[in-house]
Short mmCIF file of C-alpha atoms and ligand atoms in Angstrom, two decimals:
data_model
loop_
_atom_site.label_atom_id
_atom_site.label_comp_id
_atom_site.label_asym_id
_atom_site.label_seq_id
_atom_site.Cartn_x
_atom_site.Cartn_y
_atom_site.Cartn_z
CA MET A 1 -24.30 -107.16 -11.90
CA THR A 2 -23.22 -110.79 -11.69
CA VAL A 3 -19.38 -111.42 -12.11
CA MET A 4 -18.01 -114.89 -12.50
CA VAL A 5 -14.52 -115.34 -10.97
CA THR A 6 -12.80 -118.52 -11.86
CA GLY A 7 -10.13 -119.55 -9.34
CA GLY A 8 -11.92 -117.44 -6.93
CA ALA A 9 -10.71 -119.28 -3.89
CA GLY A 10 -7.06 -118.93 -4.82
CA PHE A 11 -4.67 -116.19 -3.70
CA ILE A 12 -5.50 -113.48 -6.27
CA GLY A 13 -9.04 -114.74 -6.90
CA SER A 14 -10.12 -114.51 -3.20
CA HIS A 15 -8.92 -110.90 -2.96
CA VAL A 16 -10.80 -109.98 -6.26
CA VAL A 17 -13.93 -111.69 -4.93
CA GLU A 18 -13.70 -109.81 -1.70
CA ARG A 19 -13.43 -106.41 -3.43
CA LEU A 20 -16.27 -107.32 -5.82
CA LEU A 21 -18.49 -108.18 -2.91
CA ASP A 22 -17.60 -104.98 -1.07
CA GLU A 23 -18.51 -102.97 -4.06
CA GLY A 24 -21.93 -104.67 -4.30
CA TYR A 25 -21.42 -107.08 -7.25
CA ASP A 26 -23.01 -110.52 -7.16
CA VAL A 27 -20.16 -113.00 -7.35
CA VAL A 28 -20.15 -116.53 -8.71
CA CYS A 29 -16.89 -118.17 -7.50
CA VAL A 30 -15.76 -121.19 -9.58
CA ASP A 31 -13.07 -123.28 -8.12
CA ASN A 32 -12.29 -127.04 -7.96
CA PHE A 33 -9.94 -126.65 -4.92
CA ASP A 34 -7.17 -128.62 -6.69
CA ASP A 35 -4.21 -129.92 -4.82
CA PHE A 36 -1.46 -127.94 -6.53
CA TYR A 37 -1.02 -126.66 -2.92
CA ASN A 38 -2.94 -127.49 0.17
CA PRO A 39 -6.69 -126.95 -0.65
CA LYS A 40 -7.28 -126.18 3.11
CA MET A 41 -5.56 -122.79 2.27
CA LYS A 42 -8.16 -122.08 -0.45
CA ARG A 43 -11.13 -123.11 1.84
CA ARG A 44 -9.75 -120.65 4.40
CA ASN A 45 -9.20 -117.91 1.86
CA ILE A 46 -13.08 -117.71 1.39
CA SER A 47 -14.40 -119.11 4.67
CA HIS A 48 -15.23 -115.55 5.83
CA ILE A 49 -17.33 -114.69 2.77
CA LEU A 50 -19.30 -118.03 2.37
CA LYS A 51 -22.30 -116.64 4.14
CA ARG A 52 -22.52 -113.26 2.22
CA GLY A 53 -25.80 -112.98 0.38
CA ASN A 54 -24.26 -111.95 -2.92
CA PHE A 55 -21.65 -114.73 -2.89
CA HIS A 56 -22.25 -118.03 -4.69
CA LEU A 57 -19.73 -120.91 -4.79
CA VAL A 58 -19.55 -123.39 -7.55
CA GLU A 59 -17.28 -126.28 -6.87
CA ALA A 60 -16.33 -127.35 -10.47
CA ASP A 61 -13.57 -127.87 -12.78
CA ILE A 62 -13.52 -125.32 -15.51
CA ARG A 63 -12.82 -128.08 -18.06
CA ASP A 64 -16.06 -129.85 -17.21
CA ILE A 65 -18.38 -128.49 -19.95
CA ALA A 66 -21.58 -129.87 -18.38
CA SER A 67 -20.92 -128.27 -14.89
CA MET A 68 -19.80 -125.06 -16.33
CA THR A 69 -22.82 -124.83 -18.76
CA GLU A 70 -25.05 -125.37 -15.70
CA ALA A 71 -23.26 -122.53 -13.84
CA PHE A 72 -23.61 -120.15 -16.81
CA GLU A 73 -27.27 -121.13 -17.17
CA ARG A 74 -28.07 -120.69 -13.55
CA TYR A 75 -26.13 -117.38 -12.79
CA ARG A 76 -26.05 -115.74 -16.27
CA PRO A 77 -22.89 -113.74 -15.48
CA LYS A 78 -22.40 -110.51 -17.39
CA ARG A 79 -18.59 -110.51 -16.68
CA VAL A 80 -16.07 -113.26 -16.37
CA ILE A 81 -12.74 -112.77 -14.61
CA HIS A 82 -10.80 -115.94 -15.45
CA LEU A 83 -8.08 -116.61 -12.90
CA ALA A 84 -8.29 -120.34 -12.54
CA ALA A 85 -5.03 -121.97 -13.64
CA LEU A 86 -2.20 -124.13 -12.81
CA ALA A 87 0.22 -121.41 -11.87
CA GLY A 88 3.92 -121.67 -11.09
CA VAL A 89 6.84 -121.71 -13.46
CA VAL A 90 9.13 -124.59 -12.29
CA PRO A 91 6.38 -127.13 -11.61
CA SER A 92 5.23 -126.61 -15.16
CA LEU A 93 8.25 -128.64 -16.27
CA GLN A 94 7.07 -131.60 -14.27
CA ARG A 95 3.52 -131.55 -15.48
CA PRO A 96 3.29 -129.77 -18.73
CA LEU A 97 0.32 -131.69 -20.02
CA ASP A 98 -1.76 -130.81 -17.00
CA TYR A 99 -0.76 -127.14 -17.50
CA ASN A 100 -1.98 -127.51 -21.11
CA SER A 101 -5.27 -129.03 -20.08
CA VAL A 102 -6.20 -126.57 -17.33
CA ASN A 103 -4.66 -123.35 -18.76
CA ILE A 104 -5.43 -123.87 -22.38
CA THR A 105 -8.48 -126.23 -22.68
CA GLY A 106 -10.04 -124.63 -19.54
CA THR A 107 -9.71 -121.23 -21.02
CA TRP A 108 -11.19 -122.44 -24.35
CA VAL A 109 -14.24 -123.88 -22.41
CA LEU A 110 -14.77 -120.47 -20.69
CA LEU A 111 -14.41 -118.48 -23.94
CA GLU A 112 -16.90 -120.78 -25.70
CA LEU A 113 -19.40 -120.50 -22.85
CA SER A 114 -18.95 -116.72 -22.46
CA CYS A 115 -19.76 -116.20 -26.18
CA LYS A 116 -22.67 -118.67 -25.96
CA PHE A 117 -24.15 -116.96 -22.94
CA SER A 118 -23.50 -113.48 -24.29
CA VAL A 119 -21.04 -112.43 -21.60
CA GLU A 120 -20.28 -108.71 -22.06
CA GLN A 121 -16.63 -108.66 -20.96
CA PHE A 122 -13.98 -111.32 -20.33
CA ILE A 123 -10.92 -110.55 -18.24
CA PHE A 124 -8.10 -113.04 -18.51
CA GLY A 125 -5.40 -113.42 -15.81
CA SER A 126 -2.14 -113.69 -17.77
CA SER A 127 1.44 -113.51 -16.63
CA SER A 128 4.75 -111.84 -17.04
CA SER A 129 5.94 -115.31 -17.88
CA VAL A 130 4.66 -114.81 -21.49
CA TYR A 131 7.90 -112.56 -21.80
CA GLY A 132 10.89 -114.70 -22.52
CA ALA A 133 14.49 -114.19 -21.73
CA SER A 134 14.91 -112.43 -25.08
CA SER A 135 12.27 -109.64 -24.30
CA LYS A 136 13.68 -106.26 -23.84
CA ALA A 137 13.28 -104.79 -20.33
CA PRO A 138 11.20 -103.06 -19.13
CA PHE A 139 8.71 -105.50 -20.83
CA ARG A 140 6.18 -103.78 -23.07
CA GLU A 141 2.89 -105.12 -24.36
CA ASP A 142 3.93 -104.63 -27.89
CA ASP A 143 6.78 -107.16 -27.52
CA PRO A 144 5.86 -110.11 -29.72
CA ALA A 145 6.23 -112.41 -26.66
CA VAL A 146 6.66 -115.44 -28.85
CA GLU A 147 9.55 -116.92 -26.90
CA PRO A 148 8.25 -117.85 -23.45
CA ILE A 149 10.85 -119.96 -21.66
CA SER A 150 8.60 -122.15 -19.50
CA PRO A 151 5.57 -124.34 -20.38
CA TYR A 152 3.56 -122.27 -18.01
CA GLY A 153 4.49 -119.00 -19.87
CA ALA A 154 3.66 -120.77 -23.12
CA THR A 155 0.18 -121.78 -21.92
CA LYS A 156 -0.49 -118.24 -20.75
CA ARG A 157 0.48 -116.83 -24.17
CA MET A 158 -1.71 -119.42 -25.81
CA GLY A 159 -4.57 -118.22 -23.49
CA GLU A 160 -4.04 -114.77 -24.72
CA ILE A 161 -4.07 -115.80 -28.33
CA LEU A 162 -7.27 -117.77 -27.84
CA CYS A 163 -8.75 -114.68 -26.35
CA TYR A 164 -7.89 -112.63 -29.48
CA THR A 165 -9.41 -115.35 -31.69
CA TYR A 166 -12.67 -115.32 -29.76
CA HIS A 167 -12.68 -111.45 -29.69
CA HIS A 168 -12.15 -111.45 -33.44
CA ILE A 169 -14.85 -113.98 -34.37
CA TYR A 170 -17.54 -113.11 -31.72
CA GLY A 171 -16.70 -109.55 -30.85
CA ILE A 172 -16.61 -110.24 -27.13
CA PRO A 173 -14.60 -107.45 -25.35
CA ILE A 174 -11.42 -108.95 -23.76
CA THR A 175 -8.81 -107.57 -21.54
CA SER A 176 -5.72 -109.73 -20.78
CA LEU A 177 -3.83 -108.63 -17.74
CA ARG A 178 -0.25 -109.65 -17.37
CA PHE A 179 0.45 -109.88 -13.59
CA PHE A 180 4.06 -109.58 -12.33
CA THR A 181 4.97 -111.70 -9.27
CA VAL A 182 2.07 -111.03 -7.02
CA TYR A 183 2.62 -111.17 -3.20
CA GLY A 184 0.76 -110.25 0.00
CA PRO A 185 -1.67 -112.01 2.50
CA ARG A 186 -2.72 -115.51 1.35
CA GLN A 187 0.15 -115.71 -1.19
CA ARG A 188 0.55 -119.12 -2.80
CA PRO A 189 2.87 -121.21 -0.56
CA ASP A 190 5.03 -122.25 -3.63
CA LEU A 191 5.99 -118.62 -4.36
CA ALA A 192 9.28 -117.24 -3.09
CA ILE A 193 8.17 -114.80 -0.31
CA HIS A 194 5.82 -117.31 1.32
CA LYS A 195 8.07 -120.30 0.83
CA PHE A 196 11.09 -118.35 2.25
CA ALA A 197 9.22 -117.13 5.30
CA ARG A 198 8.06 -120.65 6.06
CA ARG A 199 11.52 -122.07 5.75
CA ILE A 200 13.06 -119.37 7.81
CA MET A 201 10.54 -119.98 10.60
CA LEU A 202 11.09 -123.70 10.50
CA ALA A 203 14.89 -123.21 10.47
CA GLN A 204 15.04 -125.01 7.19
CA PRO A 205 17.41 -123.87 4.31
CA VAL A 206 16.11 -121.29 1.97
CA PRO A 207 16.79 -122.32 -1.53
CA ILE A 208 18.25 -119.49 -3.77
CA TYR A 209 18.42 -120.40 -7.47
CA GLY A 210 21.40 -118.71 -9.13
CA ASP A 211 23.57 -116.41 -7.05
CA GLY A 212 20.64 -114.37 -5.58
CA SER A 213 21.01 -111.49 -7.91
CA SER A 214 17.95 -112.18 -10.05
CA LEU A 215 15.48 -109.39 -10.23
CA ARG A 216 11.63 -109.68 -9.85
CA ASP A 217 9.00 -106.98 -10.27
CA TYR A 218 7.14 -107.90 -7.04
CA THR A 219 3.59 -106.46 -7.05
CA TYR A 220 1.50 -106.13 -3.94
CA ILE A 221 -1.89 -107.80 -4.14
CA ASP A 222 -3.98 -104.59 -3.44
CA ASP A 223 -2.46 -102.95 -6.46
CA ILE A 224 -3.25 -105.93 -8.65
CA VAL A 225 -6.92 -105.92 -7.42
CA ASP A 226 -7.00 -102.11 -8.18
CA GLY A 227 -5.89 -102.93 -11.77
CA VAL A 228 -8.40 -105.78 -12.18
CA MET A 229 -11.29 -103.56 -10.86
CA ALA A 230 -10.16 -100.69 -13.23
CA SER A 231 -10.27 -103.12 -16.04
CA LEU A 232 -13.76 -104.18 -15.19
CA LYS A 233 -14.90 -100.72 -15.22
CA ASN A 234 -13.25 -99.73 -18.42
CA GLU A 235 -14.61 -101.96 -21.30
CA PHE A 236 -11.98 -102.33 -24.05
CA GLU A 237 -12.59 -104.10 -27.30
CA PHE A 238 -9.27 -106.05 -26.92
CA GLU A 239 -6.25 -105.09 -24.94
CA ILE A 240 -3.30 -106.70 -23.21
CA ILE A 241 -2.03 -104.72 -20.22
CA ASN A 242 0.86 -105.26 -17.87
CA LEU A 243 0.13 -104.91 -14.10
CA GLY A 244 3.40 -104.75 -12.23
CA CYS A 245 5.11 -102.50 -9.75
CA ALA A 246 7.76 -101.29 -12.14
CA ARG A 247 10.54 -101.58 -9.65
CA PRO A 248 12.50 -104.89 -9.84
CA VAL A 249 13.97 -106.00 -6.54
CA VAL A 250 17.07 -108.21 -6.07
CA LEU A 251 16.15 -111.69 -4.59
CA MET A 252 18.68 -111.45 -1.76
CA ASP A 253 17.12 -108.14 -0.77
CA VAL A 254 13.85 -109.97 -0.34
CA VAL A 255 15.52 -112.47 2.06
CA ARG A 256 17.02 -109.61 4.02
CA LEU A 257 13.69 -107.89 4.38
CA LEU A 258 12.05 -111.16 5.45
CA GLU A 259 14.85 -111.65 8.05
CA GLU A 260 14.24 -108.17 9.45
CA CYS A 261 10.42 -108.64 9.65
CA LEU A 262 10.58 -112.17 11.07
CA LYS A 263 13.59 -111.28 13.29
CA VAL A 264 15.23 -114.67 12.33
CA LYS A 265 18.30 -115.25 10.27
CA ALA A 266 17.88 -117.33 7.13
CA LYS A 267 20.14 -120.32 6.29
CA ILE A 268 20.78 -119.89 2.59
CA GLU A 269 21.37 -122.82 0.19
CA PHE A 270 22.41 -121.98 -3.37
CA HIS A 271 21.15 -124.05 -6.44
CA PRO A 272 21.77 -123.70 -10.12
CA MET A 273 19.21 -121.49 -11.83
CA PRO A 274 16.59 -123.55 -13.74
CA PRO A 275 16.43 -122.79 -17.41
CA CYS A 276 12.83 -121.74 -17.14
CA ASP A 277 13.49 -118.90 -14.68
CA PRO A 278 14.24 -115.57 -16.25
CA PRO A 279 16.99 -113.49 -14.64
CA LEU A 280 14.80 -110.34 -14.62
CA THR A 281 11.13 -109.29 -14.87
CA HIS A 282 10.26 -105.67 -15.14
CA ALA A 283 6.99 -104.24 -16.17
CA ASP A 284 6.54 -101.14 -18.29
CA ILE A 285 3.23 -99.97 -16.85
CA SER A 286 2.73 -96.78 -18.93
CA LYS A 287 -0.21 -98.53 -20.75
CA ALA A 288 -1.92 -99.41 -17.55
CA GLN A 289 -1.33 -95.84 -16.22
CA LYS A 290 -2.77 -94.44 -19.43
CA LEU A 291 -5.82 -96.75 -19.92
CA LEU A 292 -6.63 -97.70 -16.36
CA GLY A 293 -5.28 -94.85 -14.25
CA TYR A 294 -3.27 -97.69 -12.59
CA GLN A 295 -0.70 -96.56 -10.08
CA PRO A 296 1.01 -99.12 -7.74
CA LYS A 297 1.01 -97.74 -4.30
CA VAL A 298 2.79 -100.33 -2.15
CA GLN A 299 6.57 -100.65 -2.23
CA ILE A 300 8.30 -103.95 -1.31
CA GLU A 301 9.49 -102.62 2.18
CA ASP A 302 5.85 -102.08 3.35
CA GLY A 303 4.38 -104.92 1.29
CA ILE A 304 6.68 -107.53 2.99
CA LYS A 305 5.76 -106.16 6.40
CA MET A 306 2.06 -106.52 5.58
CA PHE A 307 2.68 -110.05 4.27
CA VAL A 308 4.57 -110.99 7.47
CA ASP A 309 1.79 -109.56 9.63
CA TRP A 310 -0.65 -111.89 7.86
CA PHE A 311 1.74 -114.84 7.87
CA MET A 312 2.42 -114.58 11.59
CA SER A 313 -1.28 -114.31 12.35
CA GLU A 314 -1.78 -117.65 10.50
CA TRP A 315 1.44 -119.30 11.57
CA ASP A 316 -0.25 -121.38 14.35
CA TRP A 317 -2.07 -123.50 11.81
CA LEU A 318 0.19 -122.96 8.74
CA LYS A 319 3.24 -124.47 10.56
CA ASP A 320 1.62 -127.83 10.91
CA GLU A 321 0.33 -128.12 7.35
CA THR A 322 2.12 -129.63 4.37
CA MET A 323 2.08 -127.16 1.57
P1 NAD B 401 -3.77 -119.88 -7.11
O1 NAD B 401 -3.35 -121.33 -7.46
O2 NAD B 401 -3.87 -119.42 -5.72
O3 NAD B 401 -5.24 -119.70 -7.69
C1 NAD B 401 -5.81 -120.53 -8.83
C2 NAD B 401 -7.09 -121.11 -8.41
O4 NAD B 401 -7.63 -121.81 -9.51
C3 NAD B 401 -6.93 -122.09 -7.27
O5 NAD B 401 -7.84 -121.83 -6.24
C4 NAD B 401 -7.24 -123.42 -7.84
O6 NAD B 401 -7.99 -124.35 -6.99
C5 NAD B 401 -8.16 -122.96 -9.08
N1 NAD B 401 -8.14 -124.03 -10.16
C6 NAD B 401 -6.99 -124.64 -10.67
N2 NAD B 401 -7.41 -125.48 -11.63
C7 NAD B 401 -8.70 -125.42 -11.70
C8 NAD B 401 -9.72 -126.07 -12.59
N3 NAD B 401 -9.29 -126.97 -13.47
N4 NAD B 401 -11.05 -125.73 -12.40
C9 NAD B 401 -11.36 -124.79 -11.45
N5 NAD B 401 -10.50 -124.14 -10.65
C10 NAD B 401 -9.12 -124.37 -10.82
O7 NAD B 401 -2.89 -118.88 -8.04
P2 NAD B 401 -2.83 -117.35 -8.05
O8 NAD B 401 -1.47 -116.95 -7.63
O9 NAD B 401 -4.01 -116.75 -7.19
O10 NAD B 401 -3.07 -117.06 -9.55
C11 NAD B 401 -4.32 -116.67 -10.10
C12 NAD B 401 -4.11 -116.39 -11.65
O11 NAD B 401 -3.12 -115.40 -11.83
C13 NAD B 401 -3.58 -117.58 -12.41
O12 NAD B 401 -4.23 -117.61 -13.65
C14 NAD B 401 -2.12 -117.34 -12.51
O13 NAD B 401 -1.58 -117.93 -13.68
C15 NAD B 401 -2.06 -115.82 -12.63
N6 NAD B 401 -0.81 -115.19 -12.19
C16 NAD B 401 -0.45 -115.19 -10.99
C17 NAD B 401 0.72 -114.62 -10.59
C18 NAD B 401 1.17 -114.64 -9.18
O14 NAD B 401 2.33 -114.08 -8.94
N7 NAD B 401 0.51 -115.08 -8.17
C19 NAD B 401 1.51 -114.00 -11.54
C20 NAD B 401 1.20 -114.01 -12.90
C21 NAD B 401 -0.11 -114.57 -13.15
#
């Protein structure tokens, strides 16, 4: 079966692609290698799979209808896992219209083409950012999620709403997965764990927004991939499902774990908390457990060790790159 993975060269996408290939799927990876962070990282994420027979790379922008139509015509994917996006909460304040264009228009193009080419299942990579500061923790999928506090969160919620509309009109089965702060090997360099590790190693100050007591539900990449694969194998008419670890961790504890693993002390620099950053994310994962048999296996203490193992194995080239 052919699965199209958009954003397949990115952090989460490259892990999903790898698992699909290992399980024998034909994979069409669509990515435009945009420069939100160093595209070299994305090339490296997939360099080891380029030659695999069941892997096909389409270098295209998901908003480019002509190129995307060509890709659908050529590969006729039965499933689409849509992960391409401008991700990141704080940068969405600087470039809200770009976020609108990639995350909303891009999603729209993919939904149109998926219906036109009779795709049998569409999986949308959504985010915990759809929950605003007013959502009651632990966050449940039946929360109305109508008050996201960042442009990024708003675009992700809009993506989910579009998914519903297309499901309603065309009957396409759609599962929207709300990922909670994903980390692990190949993590985006703009995200806290990777950014902190880099700054600690370069003896640069680690920026902490707020007083360091904010809580995030950090979720290890392998658990996220398990959730994505379970969604692919359980076709639902229309569902929105949280994928988190369900164990929020205090930001300063993450810094301490990194210090321990890297064996270097961090220089901390405190900054005011931006208004788009929630004080807490916490997934209620009972729906994922019930519908997908999802059970996160990796706790932060082990996950950070595995991240640091990867990070140090790449440090020789990472240290000279601008992220
Ligand atoms: P990432 O930036 O590493 O991956 C996104 C990929 O999409 C990149 O390879 C990028 O080049 C590609 N892309 C961007 N714009 C594109 C376009 N116009 N056309 C084609 N490709 C394009 O990010 P990630 O962390 O792997 O996130 C993957 C998905 O999961 C995103 O949709 C993101 O919003 C969502 N998500 C991520 C997290 C997290 O913690 N990493 C949390 C919640 C949701």
